[in-house]
Coordinates of C-alpha atoms in Angstrom, one line a residue:
M702 CA 0.9 -5.6 -29.3
H703 CA 1.8 -5.5 -26.1
C704 CA 1.5 -8.6 -23.8
K705 CA 0.5 -7.9 -20.0
I706 CA 1.4 -9.4 -17.4
W707 CA -1.3 -9.1 -14.0
L708 CA 1.1 -11.4 -11.6
Q709 CA 3.9 -12.5 -11.8
E710 CA 6.2 -13.4 -8.2
Y711 CA 9.7 -13.6 -9.0
L712 CA 12.7 -15.0 -6.6
V713 CA 15.6 -12.9 -7.6
K714 CA 19.3 -13.9 -6.4
T715 CA 21.2 -11.5 -5.3
C716 CA 25.3 -11.2 -4.0
H717 CA 22.8 -10.0 -0.7
G718 CA 20.5 -13.0 -1.0
T719 CA 17.7 -13.4 -2.1
V720 CA 14.7 -11.4 -3.2
S721 CA 11.1 -11.9 -3.7
V722 CA 9.5 -8.8 -6.7
A723 CA 5.7 -9.2 -7.6
V724 CA 5.2 -7.4 -10.5
F725 CA 2.5 -6.8 -11.2
G726 CA 0.7 -4.8 -15.0
D727 CA 2.4 -4.4 -18.1
Q728 CA 5.8 -4.5 -18.3
D729 CA 6.0 -2.7 -21.0
K730 CA 5.2 0.6 -19.2
P731 CA 7.4 2.3 -17.1
A732 CA 8.2 1.0 -13.9
L733 CA 7.5 2.1 -10.6
V734 CA 9.6 0.3 -7.3
T735 CA 8.2 -0.7 -3.8
Y736 CA 9.9 -1.0 -1.0
P737 CA 7.8 -2.1 3.0
D738 CA 8.0 -1.2 6.2
L739 CA 9.6 -3.2 8.8
A740 CA 8.7 -7.0 8.8
L741 CA 6.2 -6.4 6.2
N742 CA 5.7 -6.7 2.2
H743 CA 3.7 -5.5 -0.5
I744 CA 0.4 -7.5 0.7
S745 CA 0.1 -6.1 4.1
C746 CA 2.1 -2.4 3.4
F747 CA 0.3 -1.7 -0.2
Q748 CA -3.1 -4.3 -0.6
G749 CA -4.5 -1.1 0.5
L750 CA -3.3 1.2 -2.0
F751 CA -3.3 -0.7 -4.8
F752 CA -6.0 -2.8 -4.5
R753 CA -8.4 0.9 -4.3
P754 CA -10.1 2.0 -7.7
E755 CA -8.6 5.6 -6.9
A756 CA -5.3 4.2 -7.0
S757 CA -5.3 1.8 -9.3
S758 CA -6.9 4.1 -12.2
L759 CA -4.1 6.3 -11.3
L760 CA -1.1 4.1 -10.9
L761 CA -1.5 1.7 -13.2
H762 CA -2.3 2.8 -16.3
N763 CA 0.6 4.9 -16.0
F764 CA 2.7 2.0 -14.0
C765 CA 4.3 -1.7 -14.0
I766 CA 4.7 -1.8 -10.3
Y767 CA 7.4 -3.8 -9.3
H768 CA 6.9 -4.7 -5.6
I769 CA 10.2 -5.8 -3.7
S770 CA 10.2 -8.2 -0.7
P771 CA 14.1 -7.3 2.2
V772 CA 15.5 -10.1 1.3
N773 CA 14.3 -13.3 3.6
I774 CA 10.9 -11.4 3.8
A775 CA 9.3 -12.8 1.6
V776 CA 5.9 -15.0 2.9
G777 CA 7.4 -19.1 3.0
S778 CA 10.6 -17.9 3.5
C779 CA 12.7 -19.7 5.3
P780 CA 14.9 -18.8 8.0
I781 CA 18.7 -16.9 7.8
G782 CA 20.8 -19.2 9.3
S783 CA 23.8 -19.0 11.2
D784 CA 26.6 -18.9 8.9
D785 CA 24.7 -15.8 6.8
L786 CA 25.2 -12.8 6.5
M787 CA 24.0 -9.8 7.5
P788 CA 23.0 -7.3 5.3
S789 CA 23.7 -4.1 5.6
V790 CA 21.1 -0.9 4.1
D791 CA 24.4 -0.5 1.5
D792 CA 23.8 -4.5 0.9
L793 CA 19.8 -3.7 0.6
A794 CA 20.3 -0.5 -1.5
D795 CA 23.0 -2.6 -3.5
Q796 CA 20.6 -5.2 -3.5
I797 CA 17.3 -3.4 -5.3
V798 CA 20.4 -2.3 -8.8
E799 CA 20.3 -5.9 -9.1
V800 CA 16.9 -6.8 -9.9
L801 CA 16.8 -3.5 -11.8
N802 CA 19.2 -5.1 -14.2
F803 CA 17.2 -8.4 -14.1
F804 CA 14.1 -7.6 -15.8
G805 CA 16.4 -4.9 -17.7
L806 CA 15.0 -1.8 -16.2
G807 CA 16.7 1.8 -16.6
A808 CA 15.5 4.6 -14.7
V809 CA 12.7 4.2 -12.1
M810 CA 10.3 5.5 -10.0
C811 CA 10.8 4.6 -6.3
M812 CA 7.7 4.3 -3.8
G813 CA 9.1 3.5 -0.3
V814 CA 7.1 3.4 3.4
T815 CA 9.6 4.2 6.5
A816 CA 12.2 2.0 6.5
G817 CA 11.6 1.3 3.3
A818 CA 11.3 5.2 2.1
F819 CA 15.1 4.9 4.2
I820 CA 16.8 2.6 1.4
L821 CA 14.6 3.7 -1.1
T822 CA 16.7 7.4 -0.6
L823 CA 19.3 5.4 -0.5
F824 CA 19.5 3.5 -3.1
A825 CA 18.6 6.4 -5.0
M826 CA 21.8 8.3 -4.1
K827 CA 24.6 5.8 -5.1
Y828 CA 22.7 5.5 -8.1
R829 CA 21.1 8.8 -9.3
Q830 CA 21.6 7.8 -12.6
R831 CA 18.6 5.2 -12.0
V832 CA 15.4 6.8 -10.6
L833 CA 13.2 9.3 -11.5
G834 CA 11.3 10.3 -8.8
L835 CA 10.7 9.3 -5.4
I836 CA 7.3 8.9 -3.0
L837 CA 8.0 7.8 0.3
V838 CA 5.5 7.5 3.4
S839 CA 6.5 8.0 7.1
P840 CA 10.6 8.1 5.5
L841 CA 13.8 8.1 7.9
C842 CA 16.5 10.2 6.9
T843 CA 18.5 10.3 9.3
A844 CA 20.7 8.1 11.9
P845 CA 18.9 6.5 15.0
S846 CA 18.1 8.2 18.0
W847 CA 19.5 7.1 21.4
T848 CA 15.3 6.8 21.9
E849 CA 14.9 4.7 18.7
W850 CA 18.4 2.8 18.7
L851 CA 17.8 1.4 22.4
L852 CA 13.9 0.7 21.2
N853 CA 15.1 -1.5 18.8
K854 CA 17.3 -2.7 20.9
V855 CA 14.8 -4.3 23.2
M856 CA 12.4 -5.9 19.8
S857 CA 16.0 -7.2 18.5
N858 CA 17.0 -8.9 21.6
L859 CA 12.2 -9.8 22.3
L860 CA 12.3 -11.2 18.0
Y861 CA 15.9 -13.2 18.1
F862 CA 15.4 -15.1 22.1
Y863 CA 11.7 -15.2 21.6
G864 CA 10.0 -14.6 18.2
M865 CA 6.9 -12.8 17.3
C866 CA 5.6 -12.5 20.4
G867 CA 2.9 -10.3 21.4
V868 CA 5.0 -7.0 22.7
V869 CA 6.5 -7.5 18.9
K870 CA 3.5 -7.5 17.1
E871 CA 2.4 -5.1 20.2
L872 CA 5.2 -2.3 19.1
L873 CA 5.0 -2.8 14.9
L874 CA 1.6 -2.2 15.3
K875 CA 2.3 1.1 16.8
R876 CA 4.8 1.5 14.4
Y877 CA 2.1 1.2 11.6
F878 CA -1.3 2.5 12.4
S879 CA -2.5 5.5 14.3
K880 CA -4.5 5.0 17.8
E881 CA -7.2 6.1 16.6
V882 CA -6.5 2.2 13.8
R883 CA -5.5 -0.1 16.6
G884 CA -8.6 0.3 19.0
S885 CA -9.3 1.1 22.6
A886 CA -11.0 -0.7 25.5
Q887 CA -13.7 0.8 24.6
V888 CA -13.4 0.6 20.4
P889 CA -12.7 -2.8 18.8
E890 CA -9.1 -3.1 16.4
S891 CA -10.1 -2.4 12.9
D892 CA -10.5 -5.4 10.6
V893 CA -6.8 -3.8 8.8
V894 CA -5.1 -4.5 11.9
Q895 CA -6.4 -7.0 12.9
A896 CA -4.9 -8.6 9.1
C897 CA -2.1 -7.2 9.7
R898 CA -1.6 -8.6 13.4
R899 CA -2.3 -12.2 11.3
L900 CA -0.2 -11.3 8.7
L901 CA 3.3 -10.4 11.3
D902 CA 2.5 -14.1 12.6
E903 CA 3.3 -15.5 9.4
R904 CA 7.1 -13.7 9.1
Q905 CA 10.1 -15.5 10.5
S906 CA 11.3 -13.9 13.4
I907 CA 14.6 -14.2 13.1
N908 CA 14.7 -12.0 9.3
V909 CA 13.1 -9.8 10.8
W910 CA 15.6 -9.1 13.2
Q911 CA 18.3 -9.5 10.5
F912 CA 16.3 -6.2 8.4
L913 CA 16.2 -4.7 12.3
E914 CA 19.5 -4.7 12.6
A915 CA 20.7 -3.4 9.5
M916 CA 18.4 0.0 10.2
N917 CA 19.3 0.6 13.6
G918 CA 23.4 1.0 11.8
R919 CA 21.6 3.2 9.8
P920 CA 23.7 6.5 8.6
D921 CA 22.5 9.7 8.5
L922 CA 20.9 10.7 4.9
S923 CA 21.0 14.6 5.7
E924 CA 23.8 16.2 3.7
G925 CA 23.8 14.6 0.9
L926 CA 19.7 14.9 0.4
R927 CA 20.2 18.3 -1.1
K928 CA 21.5 17.1 -4.4
L929 CA 19.3 15.2 -5.4
H930 CA 17.3 16.4 -8.4
W931 CA 14.7 14.7 -9.1
R932 CA 10.7 15.3 -7.7
S933 CA 10.1 13.9 -4.4
L934 CA 7.5 13.9 -2.8
I935 CA 6.4 13.0 1.3
F936 CA 3.8 11.8 2.7
V937 CA 3.1 11.8 7.2
G938 CA 0.1 11.9 9.1
E939 CA -0.3 14.7 11.6
N940 CA 0.3 12.2 14.8
S941 CA 2.7 9.5 12.7
P942 CA 5.8 8.6 15.3
F943 CA 8.0 9.7 12.1
H944 CA 6.5 13.6 11.7
S945 CA 9.5 15.5 12.8
E946 CA 11.6 12.9 10.5
A947 CA 9.7 13.6 7.9
L948 CA 9.6 17.2 8.5
H949 CA 13.5 17.0 8.8
M950 CA 14.2 15.6 5.3
T951 CA 11.3 17.9 3.4
S952 CA 14.4 21.0 5.1
K953 CA 17.2 18.9 3.6
L954 CA 15.5 18.5 0.4
D955 CA 15.7 20.7 -2.6
R956 CA 12.7 22.7 -2.3
R957 CA 12.5 23.3 -5.9
Y958 CA 12.5 19.3 -6.7
S959 CA 10.1 17.9 -3.5
A960 CA 6.8 19.0 -1.3
L961 CA 5.6 17.2 1.5
V962 CA 1.8 16.4 2.3
E963 CA 1.1 16.3 6.1
V964 CA -2.6 14.4 5.9
C965 CA -4.7 15.1 9.1
K966 CA -7.1 12.2 10.9
R967 CA -9.7 13.2 9.9
S968 CA -8.5 13.4 5.7
N969 CA -8.6 10.5 3.4
R970 CA -5.2 9.5 3.2
L971 CA -6.0 7.6 -0.3
Y972 CA -7.3 10.7 -1.7
Y973 CA -4.1 13.0 -0.7
L974 CA -2.1 10.2 -2.0
T975 CA -3.3 10.0 -5.5
S976 CA -4.1 13.3 -5.8
S977 CA -1.0 15.2 -4.5
F978 CA 1.3 12.4 -6.8
Q979 CA -1.1 13.2 -10.0
N980 CA -0.9 17.0 -9.3
H981 CA 3.0 16.4 -8.2
M982 CA 4.5 14.7 -11.7
A983 CA 2.5 16.6 -13.4
V984 CA 4.8 20.0 -13.0
N985 CA 7.8 17.6 -14.1

């Protein structure tokens, strides 16, 4: 008889801080680990996917989902202290191993969005025996360009001195959503953008600053991508600010094991994600 746990929250202490892990599904099933983008958690980043019938019928039927929220990003987190050490991206990747060990997991599937995709890719390169495959949405794999580095520094300074102010929220929303979804003077914001704006108000700005600083010091992973010999599926919108980064990453991966899905703005993104995932993994 299998014991099913549909949703349970854990706080896992690691060498680099406490991580929030939300476990969704039957823990007897294979594990799928998720990692969100900057300033998001599993609710704001993945809820739209996992609570849709098309996705839940595929993903929850096959996996138990382990949603990892970066150190101190979870809702209700306390702000970091001045004496706390700032984790690097390597430290954040090492945290994932400690989470897997906490739950007694072996090799897992990984799904990450942008900054989360970078952390999971780095984790996969460091701990190859613990990864079965990668699903990456608008991923990063290179060091920041001068333009990105400067923009991140501006946002970092605003977070540090002024908190989650209006300018920072607008910059983050541009990162997450297309212009059509964000709305305009003539078209109101969509419900999902408004919900995300409210969730950003709940974040401890100094903790978001910490994650942003780690990502702004990230290394270039390009040269190591060719050595990744498991299934990798990359999704990116045709108008995404991370489109060129996704194309670059795809060019560096072994094409025998990787695929790129470019989603146009009129496409059903959820359909592409679930159907492409099912078809791609069926080849494995």
